[in-house]
Amino acid sequence: MGVIVMDTATDAMAVAAGHLDGTLLSAVTQRVPRGHSRLLQPSISFVMQSAGFHPWEVERIGVGVGPGSYTGVRMAVATGKAMAHVLQVPLIAVPTLDAIALAAGLGVPAPADGAEVSVLVLLFARRHRAFGAWFTVVGGRLASRSEAQVQSIADWLAQVPAHTSVVPAVLVHDFPPDELALVNLSVDLLPLSWGDVSTRFADALFRLALRDEYPVFAGERIHTVLPDYALPVEAEVKLELRQKGGERP
Amino acid sequence: MIILGIETSCDETSAALVRDGRELISEVTATQMQIHAAFGGVVPEVASRHHVEDITRVVDETFREAGSTWQDVDAIAVTCGPGLLGSLLVGVSAAKGYALATGKPLIGVHHIAGHVAAATLNSQIRPPFLCLVVSGGHTELLTVDEQFCFTKLGGTRDDAAGEAYDKVARLIGLAYPGGPKVDELAHDGNQEAYAFPRGLLDEEGYDFSFSGLKSAVNNALTKQRNRREEIDAKDVCASFQAAVIDVLEEKTRRALAHTGYQRLVVAGGVAANRGLRSRFTALASATGVEVVFPPLRWCTDNAAMIASAGYYRFQQGKENDLSLNAYAQLSLDTWQSWA
Ligand SMILES: [Zn+2]
């Protein structure tokens, strides 16, 4: 009757184990640079042992599918696919942005009137761009308010007034310090670094894996689970442009 | 004993079941050759994306082809280096997921140990033997003892032999992957048309160097192009190939004489090369040494060779825990020293 979850899409790695009824028993978050490949499976093993169940007692696996760093996101996806297929249990594909938004929302005191908290999640995507989405969190419940996409950080910030009924809204970001210095943060935005928020990452991921809002992959369909990369491979973009150019008369 | 092998170090997603290190039960490989041909070479990020797309399906099909289940498997062997890091990590992550879920032992395998073990697949050959590994990433002379432990005699100081083939193919304008095409063209060319250098041939020891040869080919072609002379690709390929094989053959001959081994294995992707095979076959009959080439299908990257090498490793009492990592660079010595 166990559930395990894992995410390696960002520099914070989260794994957790608990019961299908929503009881979280054991959770680990690690922020060791380049440590995910070494730490992921031992951490999963640890939370399962702590929670007191064997691999064959796992009934559901949740995996964060990104977006995130190219190489990182694949570790949890490859591990989750392998485990779910061999154990013959469903694999739930949880968008990493959702788990980040909920992790932020869980840590912000709810407004006294029970109003929603707006959360903007932005993951740095180089060249002053960020992959992200808008969410609202009310009483521990997460709702998506926009499609996930990549755009310039300036364009993201320009959306702040339209998305906030309550101020300040929360911004969770993983911007490097020099990039953050360039960002013109408005007073309506409470910036939280992903490093601080990630302590609640495993908890959030676990909660979301138990919701029925995400795609469930079982049997042969487990093979089709893919990471969400947010950005295309540059070589592919160039090749496509070349091929299009070549077709012109 | 049945080992599941997994190999994702470059652009092939491969899984295989092998009994006792020698007998192939089943093997499934998803190749990305066509995909990377469009780019003119392997694009690491593209390769990694395809690996994670294919990995569990390839493993699943390997079991289905064999009519086997996980219960039949005694251990899981996976390539942990050297290779493209992002690609290796997909295989290693999946292998660790399988090991965690099933409780089966996990064995990290050095890619070169796999190429050497390929010679023992569906074959009667057993160590000890001398081994020349020639591939896109490696050129090494090794001795292999009864326990399948390696001692490196020498290796390339710069480019691998296969790398030199690919670079020369590009200089002539052959499409990727050009190495096999160079071999093909060389067959009908004049190998004395160009006097290309034989790197480190006069030096003692068993090291190789192919970057000077590649530059010499480049210089010769540039000179001819500047003079608007017509270039016969066949002659370039034949002369280049002769220079490569001369060095490989001579260093191997010396190593055989020095070590006294009566058996030689030539392994790796370049071991599929026709010119190289015929020269080493001649060397064998001249010296009375037995020469063994892995079957063509196991010269290129594959999981059967990883399962085979994993078996020998497991016989040595070696296995890895779930903290096994992937390594873009990994020397045979380092790998062998793991407890
Ligand atoms: Zn290889």
PDB file of N, CA, C and O in Angstrom, chain B residues 164-176 178-186 194 196 213-214 216-222 224-225 230-241:
ATOM      1  N   ALA B 164      40.186   8.933 -36.098  1.00  0.00           N
ATOM      2  CA  ALA B 164      40.987   9.338 -37.262  1.00  0.00           C
ATOM      3  C   ALA B 164      40.256   8.962 -38.550  1.00  0.00           C
ATOM      4  O   ALA B 164      40.211   9.751 -39.500  1.00  0.00           O
ATOM      5  N   TYR B 165      39.647   7.784 -38.574  1.00  0.00           N
ATOM      6  CA  TYR B 165      38.867   7.375 -39.746  1.00  0.00           C
ATOM      7  C   TYR B 165      37.743   8.371 -40.017  1.00  0.00           C
ATOM      8  O   TYR B 165      37.529   8.784 -41.150  1.00  0.00           O
ATOM      9  N   ASP B 166      37.017   8.733 -38.965  1.00  0.00           N
ATOM     10  CA  ASP B 166      35.882   9.645 -39.155  1.00  0.00           C
ATOM     11  C   ASP B 166      36.343  11.023 -39.613  1.00  0.00           C
ATOM     12  O   ASP B 166      35.694  11.670 -40.438  1.00  0.00           O
ATOM     13  N   LYS B 167      37.482  11.476 -39.064  1.00  0.00           N
ATOM     14  CA  LYS B 167      37.981  12.799 -39.446  1.00  0.00           C
ATOM     15  C   LYS B 167      38.449  12.807 -40.899  1.00  0.00           C
ATOM     16  O   LYS B 167      38.187  13.757 -41.630  1.00  0.00           O
ATOM     17  N   VAL B 168      39.143  11.758 -41.309  1.00  0.00           N
ATOM     18  CA  VAL B 168      39.595  11.674 -42.697  1.00  0.00           C
ATOM     19  C   VAL B 168      38.395  11.580 -43.647  1.00  0.00           C
ATOM     20  O   VAL B 168      38.366  12.205 -44.707  1.00  0.00           O
ATOM     21  N   ALA B 169      37.384  10.816 -43.220  1.00  0.00           N
ATOM     22  CA  ALA B 169      36.166  10.719 -44.032  1.00  0.00           C
ATOM     23  C   ALA B 169      35.573  12.104 -44.259  1.00  0.00           C
ATOM     24  O   ALA B 169      35.141  12.449 -45.362  1.00  0.00           O
ATOM     25  N   ARG B 170      35.605  12.930 -43.206  1.00  0.00           N
ATOM     26  CA  ARG B 170      35.046  14.280 -43.315  1.00  0.00           C
ATOM     27  C   ARG B 170      35.906  15.140 -44.251  1.00  0.00           C
ATOM     28  O   ARG B 170      35.381  15.917 -45.029  1.00  0.00           O
ATOM     29  N   LEU B 171      37.223  14.961 -44.171  1.00  0.00           N
ATOM     30  CA  LEU B 171      38.127  15.730 -45.037  1.00  0.00           C
ATOM     31  C   LEU B 171      37.862  15.421 -46.518  1.00  0.00           C
ATOM     32  O   LEU B 171      37.957  16.287 -47.377  1.00  0.00           O
ATOM     33  N   ILE B 172      37.518  14.166 -46.795  1.00  0.00           N
ATOM     34  CA  ILE B 172      37.249  13.774 -48.182  1.00  0.00           C
ATOM     35  C   ILE B 172      35.816  14.130 -48.583  1.00  0.00           C
ATOM     36  O   ILE B 172      35.481  14.160 -49.756  1.00  0.00           O
ATOM     37  N   GLY B 173      34.984  14.394 -47.580  1.00  0.00           N
ATOM     38  CA  GLY B 173      33.604  14.765 -47.872  1.00  0.00           C
ATOM     39  C   GLY B 173      32.644  13.587 -47.880  1.00  0.00           C
ATOM     40  O   GLY B 173      31.597  13.632 -48.524  1.00  0.00           O
ATOM     41  N   LEU B 174      33.001  12.512 -47.171  1.00  0.00           N
ATOM     42  CA  LEU B 174      32.092  11.364 -47.070  1.00  0.00           C
ATOM     43  C   LEU B 174      31.065  11.622 -45.969  1.00  0.00           C
ATOM     44  O   LEU B 174      31.387  12.230 -44.956  1.00  0.00           O
ATOM     45  N   ALA B 175      29.844  11.140 -46.186  1.00  0.00           N
ATOM     46  CA  ALA B 175      28.780  11.382 -45.211  1.00  0.00           C
ATOM     47  C   ALA B 175      29.011  10.579 -43.941  1.00  0.00           C
ATOM     48  O   ALA B 175      29.619   9.512 -43.974  1.00  0.00           O
ATOM     49  N   TYR B 176      28.541  11.100 -42.803  1.00  0.00           N
ATOM     50  CA  TYR B 176      28.630  10.407 -41.520  1.00  0.00           C
ATOM     51  C   TYR B 176      27.752   9.168 -41.533  1.00  0.00           C
ATOM     52  O   TYR B 176      26.644   9.231 -42.054  1.00  0.00           O
ATOM     53  N   GLY B 178      31.510   8.038 -41.598  1.00  0.00           N
ATOM     54  CA  GLY B 178      32.387   7.861 -42.746  1.00  0.00           C
ATOM     55  C   GLY B 178      33.409   6.752 -42.622  1.00  0.00           C
ATOM     56  O   GLY B 178      33.950   6.288 -43.632  1.00  0.00           O
ATOM     57  N   GLY B 179      33.704   6.309 -41.383  1.00  0.00           N
ATOM     58  CA  GLY B 179      34.739   5.306 -41.159  1.00  0.00           C
ATOM     59  C   GLY B 179      34.624   4.080 -42.064  1.00  0.00           C
ATOM     60  O   GLY B 179      35.569   3.748 -42.794  1.00  0.00           O
ATOM     61  N   PRO B 180      33.464   3.417 -42.051  1.00  0.00           N
ATOM     62  CA  PRO B 180      33.312   2.225 -42.889  1.00  0.00           C
ATOM     63  C   PRO B 180      33.472   2.527 -44.390  1.00  0.00           C
ATOM     64  O   PRO B 180      33.946   1.678 -45.141  1.00  0.00           O
ATOM     65  N   LYS B 181      33.126   3.753 -44.787  1.00  0.00           N
ATOM     66  CA  LYS B 181      33.255   4.111 -46.213  1.00  0.00           C
ATOM     67  C   LYS B 181      34.722   4.259 -46.600  1.00  0.00           C
ATOM     68  O   LYS B 181      35.107   3.957 -47.735  1.00  0.00           O
ATOM     69  N   VAL B 182      35.547   4.744 -45.668  1.00  0.00           N
ATOM     70  CA  VAL B 182      36.982   4.851 -45.935  1.00  0.00           C
ATOM     71  C   VAL B 182      37.549   3.453 -46.201  1.00  0.00           C
ATOM     72  O   VAL B 182      38.308   3.238 -47.158  1.00  0.00           O
ATOM     73  N   ASP B 183      37.145   2.495 -45.375  1.00  0.00           N
ATOM     74  CA  ASP B 183      37.579   1.107 -45.522  1.00  0.00           C
ATOM     75  C   ASP B 183      37.185   0.574 -46.899  1.00  0.00           C
ATOM     76  O   ASP B 183      37.973  -0.073 -47.596  1.00  0.00           O
ATOM     77  N   GLU B 184      35.942   0.906 -47.297  1.00  0.00           N
ATOM     78  CA  GLU B 184      35.411   0.430 -48.573  1.00  0.00           C
ATOM     79  C   GLU B 184      36.212   1.004 -49.744  1.00  0.00           C
ATOM     80  O   GLU B 184      36.633   0.284 -50.645  1.00  0.00           O
ATOM     81  N   LEU B 185      36.444   2.329 -49.710  1.00  0.00           N
ATOM     82  CA  LEU B 185      37.181   2.983 -50.793  1.00  0.00           C
ATOM     83  C   LEU B 185      38.633   2.500 -50.834  1.00  0.00           C
ATOM     84  O   LEU B 185      39.222   2.341 -51.902  1.00  0.00           O
ATOM     85  N   ALA B 186      39.213   2.277 -49.642  1.00  0.00           N
ATOM     86  CA  ALA B 186      40.618   1.866 -49.552  1.00  0.00           C
ATOM     87  C   ALA B 186      40.859   0.556 -50.288  1.00  0.00           C
ATOM     88  O   ALA B 186      41.941   0.320 -50.828  1.00  0.00           O
ATOM     89  N   TYR B 194      50.291   8.009 -51.421  1.00  0.00           N
ATOM     90  CA  TYR B 194      50.720   9.048 -50.478  1.00  0.00           C
ATOM     91  C   TYR B 194      51.616   8.410 -49.423  1.00  0.00           C
ATOM     92  O   TYR B 194      51.366   7.282 -49.005  1.00  0.00           O
ATOM     93  N   PHE B 196      52.112   8.762 -45.971  1.00  0.00           N
ATOM     94  CA  PHE B 196      51.635   9.326 -44.702  1.00  0.00           C
ATOM     95  C   PHE B 196      52.475   8.782 -43.539  1.00  0.00           C
ATOM     96  O   PHE B 196      52.970   7.654 -43.603  1.00  0.00           O
ATOM     97  N   LEU B 213      48.865  11.933 -38.288  1.00  0.00           N
ATOM     98  CA  LEU B 213      48.416  11.313 -39.536  1.00  0.00           C
ATOM     99  C   LEU B 213      47.243  12.085 -40.139  1.00  0.00           C
ATOM    100  O   LEU B 213      47.216  12.397 -41.324  1.00  0.00           O
ATOM    101  N   LYS B 214      46.311  12.436 -39.265  1.00  0.00           N
ATOM    102  CA  LYS B 214      45.133  13.189 -39.718  1.00  0.00           C
ATOM    103  C   LYS B 214      45.571  14.538 -40.313  1.00  0.00           C
ATOM    104  O   LYS B 214      45.094  14.951 -41.369  1.00  0.00           O
ATOM    105  N   ALA B 216      48.482  15.221 -41.628  1.00  0.00           N
ATOM    106  CA  ALA B 216      49.201  14.965 -42.874  1.00  0.00           C
ATOM    107  C   ALA B 216      48.219  14.781 -44.025  1.00  0.00           C
ATOM    108  O   ALA B 216      48.443  15.284 -45.140  1.00  0.00           O
ATOM    109  N   VAL B 217      47.109  14.071 -43.760  1.00  0.00           N
ATOM    110  CA  VAL B 217      46.093  13.887 -44.802  1.00  0.00           C
ATOM    111  C   VAL B 217      45.503  15.243 -45.171  1.00  0.00           C
ATOM    112  O   VAL B 217      45.366  15.584 -46.361  1.00  0.00           O
ATOM    113  N   ASN B 218      45.207  16.033 -44.153  1.00  0.00           N
ATOM    114  CA  ASN B 218      44.640  17.363 -44.386  1.00  0.00           C
ATOM    115  C   ASN B 218      45.584  18.216 -45.234  1.00  0.00           C
ATOM    116  O   ASN B 218      45.156  18.840 -46.221  1.00  0.00           O
ATOM    117  N   ASN B 219      46.883  18.217 -44.874  1.00  0.00           N
ATOM    118  CA  ASN B 219      47.857  19.024 -45.616  1.00  0.00           C
ATOM    119  C   ASN B 219      47.969  18.574 -47.069  1.00  0.00           C
ATOM    120  O   ASN B 219      48.005  19.409 -47.984  1.00  0.00           O
ATOM    121  N   ALA B 220      48.005  17.267 -47.277  1.00  0.00           N
ATOM    122  CA  ALA B 220      48.143  16.740 -48.634  1.00  0.00           C
ATOM    123  C   ALA B 220      46.944  17.147 -49.491  1.00  0.00           C
ATOM    124  O   ALA B 220      47.101  17.575 -50.648  1.00  0.00           O
ATOM    125  N   LEU B 221      45.745  17.044 -48.904  1.00  0.00           N
ATOM    126  CA  LEU B 221      44.533  17.389 -49.657  1.00  0.00           C
ATOM    127  C   LEU B 221      44.482  18.879 -49.955  1.00  0.00           C
ATOM    128  O   LEU B 221      44.121  19.294 -51.065  1.00  0.00           O
ATOM    129  N   THR B 222      44.864  19.687 -48.967  1.00  0.00           N
ATOM    130  CA  THR B 222      44.839  21.139 -49.166  1.00  0.00           C
ATOM    131  C   THR B 222      45.805  21.534 -50.290  1.00  0.00           C
ATOM    132  O   THR B 222      45.474  22.345 -51.162  1.00  0.00           O
ATOM    133  N   GLN B 224      46.853  19.746 -52.782  1.00  0.00           N
ATOM    134  CA  GLN B 224      46.325  19.322 -54.085  1.00  0.00           C
ATOM    135  C   GLN B 224      45.180  20.217 -54.549  1.00  0.00           C
ATOM    136  O   GLN B 224      45.085  20.560 -55.717  1.00  0.00           O
ATOM    137  N   ARG B 225      44.336  20.583 -53.593  1.00  0.00           N
ATOM    138  CA  ARG B 225      43.193  21.435 -53.949  1.00  0.00           C
ATOM    139  C   ARG B 225      43.671  22.794 -54.410  1.00  0.00           C
ATOM    140  O   ARG B 225      43.120  23.374 -55.354  1.00  0.00           O
ATOM    141  N   GLU B 230      43.245  16.893 -59.324  1.00  0.00           N
ATOM    142  CA  GLU B 230      42.125  16.017 -58.987  1.00  0.00           C
ATOM    143  C   GLU B 230      42.557  15.070 -57.867  1.00  0.00           C
ATOM    144  O   GLU B 230      43.693  14.589 -57.857  1.00  0.00           O
ATOM    145  N   ILE B 231      41.647  14.850 -56.919  1.00  0.00           N
ATOM    146  CA  ILE B 231      41.978  13.973 -55.787  1.00  0.00           C
ATOM    147  C   ILE B 231      41.264  12.642 -55.968  1.00  0.00           C
ATOM    148  O   ILE B 231      40.045  12.611 -56.190  1.00  0.00           O
ATOM    149  N   ASP B 232      42.031  11.577 -55.906  1.00  0.00           N
ATOM    150  CA  ASP B 232      41.415  10.251 -55.962  1.00  0.00           C
ATOM    151  C   ASP B 232      41.175   9.770 -54.520  1.00  0.00           C
ATOM    152  O   ASP B 232      42.117   9.383 -53.825  1.00  0.00           O
ATOM    153  N   ALA B 233      39.926   9.816 -54.125  1.00  0.00           N
ATOM    154  CA  ALA B 233      39.581   9.463 -52.739  1.00  0.00           C
ATOM    155  C   ALA B 233      40.035   8.046 -52.402  1.00  0.00           C
ATOM    156  O   ALA B 233      40.429   7.768 -51.267  1.00  0.00           O
ATOM    157  N   LYS B 234      39.986   7.164 -53.387  1.00  0.00           N
ATOM    158  CA  LYS B 234      40.370   5.762 -53.146  1.00  0.00           C
ATOM    159  C   LYS B 234      41.835   5.676 -52.720  1.00  0.00           C
ATOM    160  O   LYS B 234      42.178   4.959 -51.785  1.00  0.00           O
ATOM    161  N   ASP B 235      42.686   6.444 -53.422  1.00  0.00           N
ATOM    162  CA  ASP B 235      44.114   6.419 -53.085  1.00  0.00           C
ATOM    163  C   ASP B 235      44.374   7.036 -51.708  1.00  0.00           C
ATOM    164  O   ASP B 235      45.214   6.535 -50.952  1.00  0.00           O
ATOM    165  N   VAL B 236      43.673   8.133 -51.419  1.00  0.00           N
ATOM    166  CA  VAL B 236      43.822   8.764 -50.097  1.00  0.00           C
ATOM    167  C   VAL B 236      43.445   7.760 -49.011  1.00  0.00           C
ATOM    168  O   VAL B 236      44.176   7.568 -48.038  1.00  0.00           O
ATOM    169  N   CYS B 237      42.298   7.109 -49.188  1.00  0.00           N
ATOM    170  CA  CYS B 237      41.806   6.158 -48.180  1.00  0.00           C
ATOM    171  C   CYS B 237      42.766   4.980 -48.031  1.00  0.00           C
ATOM    172  O   CYS B 237      43.069   4.551 -46.911  1.00  0.00           O
ATOM    173  N   ALA B 238      43.242   4.456 -49.164  1.00  0.00           N
ATOM    174  CA  ALA B 238      44.138   3.297 -49.111  1.00  0.00           C
ATOM    175  C   ALA B 238      45.445   3.657 -48.410  1.00  0.00           C
ATOM    176  O   ALA B 238      45.945   2.896 -47.569  1.00  0.00           O
ATOM    177  N   SER B 239      45.994   4.833 -48.725  1.00  0.00           N
ATOM    178  CA  SER B 239      47.261   5.245 -48.112  1.00  0.00           C
ATOM    179  C   SER B 239      47.078   5.529 -46.625  1.00  0.00           C
ATOM    180  O   SER B 239      47.930   5.176 -45.798  1.00  0.00           O
ATOM    181  N   PHE B 240      45.970   6.166 -46.294  1.00  0.00           N
ATOM    182  CA  PHE B 240      45.669   6.456 -44.887  1.00  0.00           C
ATOM    183  C   PHE B 240      45.490   5.154 -44.101  1.00  0.00           C
ATOM    184  O   PHE B 240      46.088   4.962 -43.048  1.00  0.00           O
ATOM    185  N   GLN B 241      44.684   4.270 -44.656  1.00  0.00           N
ATOM    186  CA  GLN B 241      44.399   3.013 -43.957  1.00  0.00           C
ATOM    187  C   GLN B 241      45.673   2.184 -43.759  1.00  0.00           C
ATOM    188  O   GLN B 241      45.875   1.577 -42.704  1.00  0.00           O
TER     189      GLN B 241
END
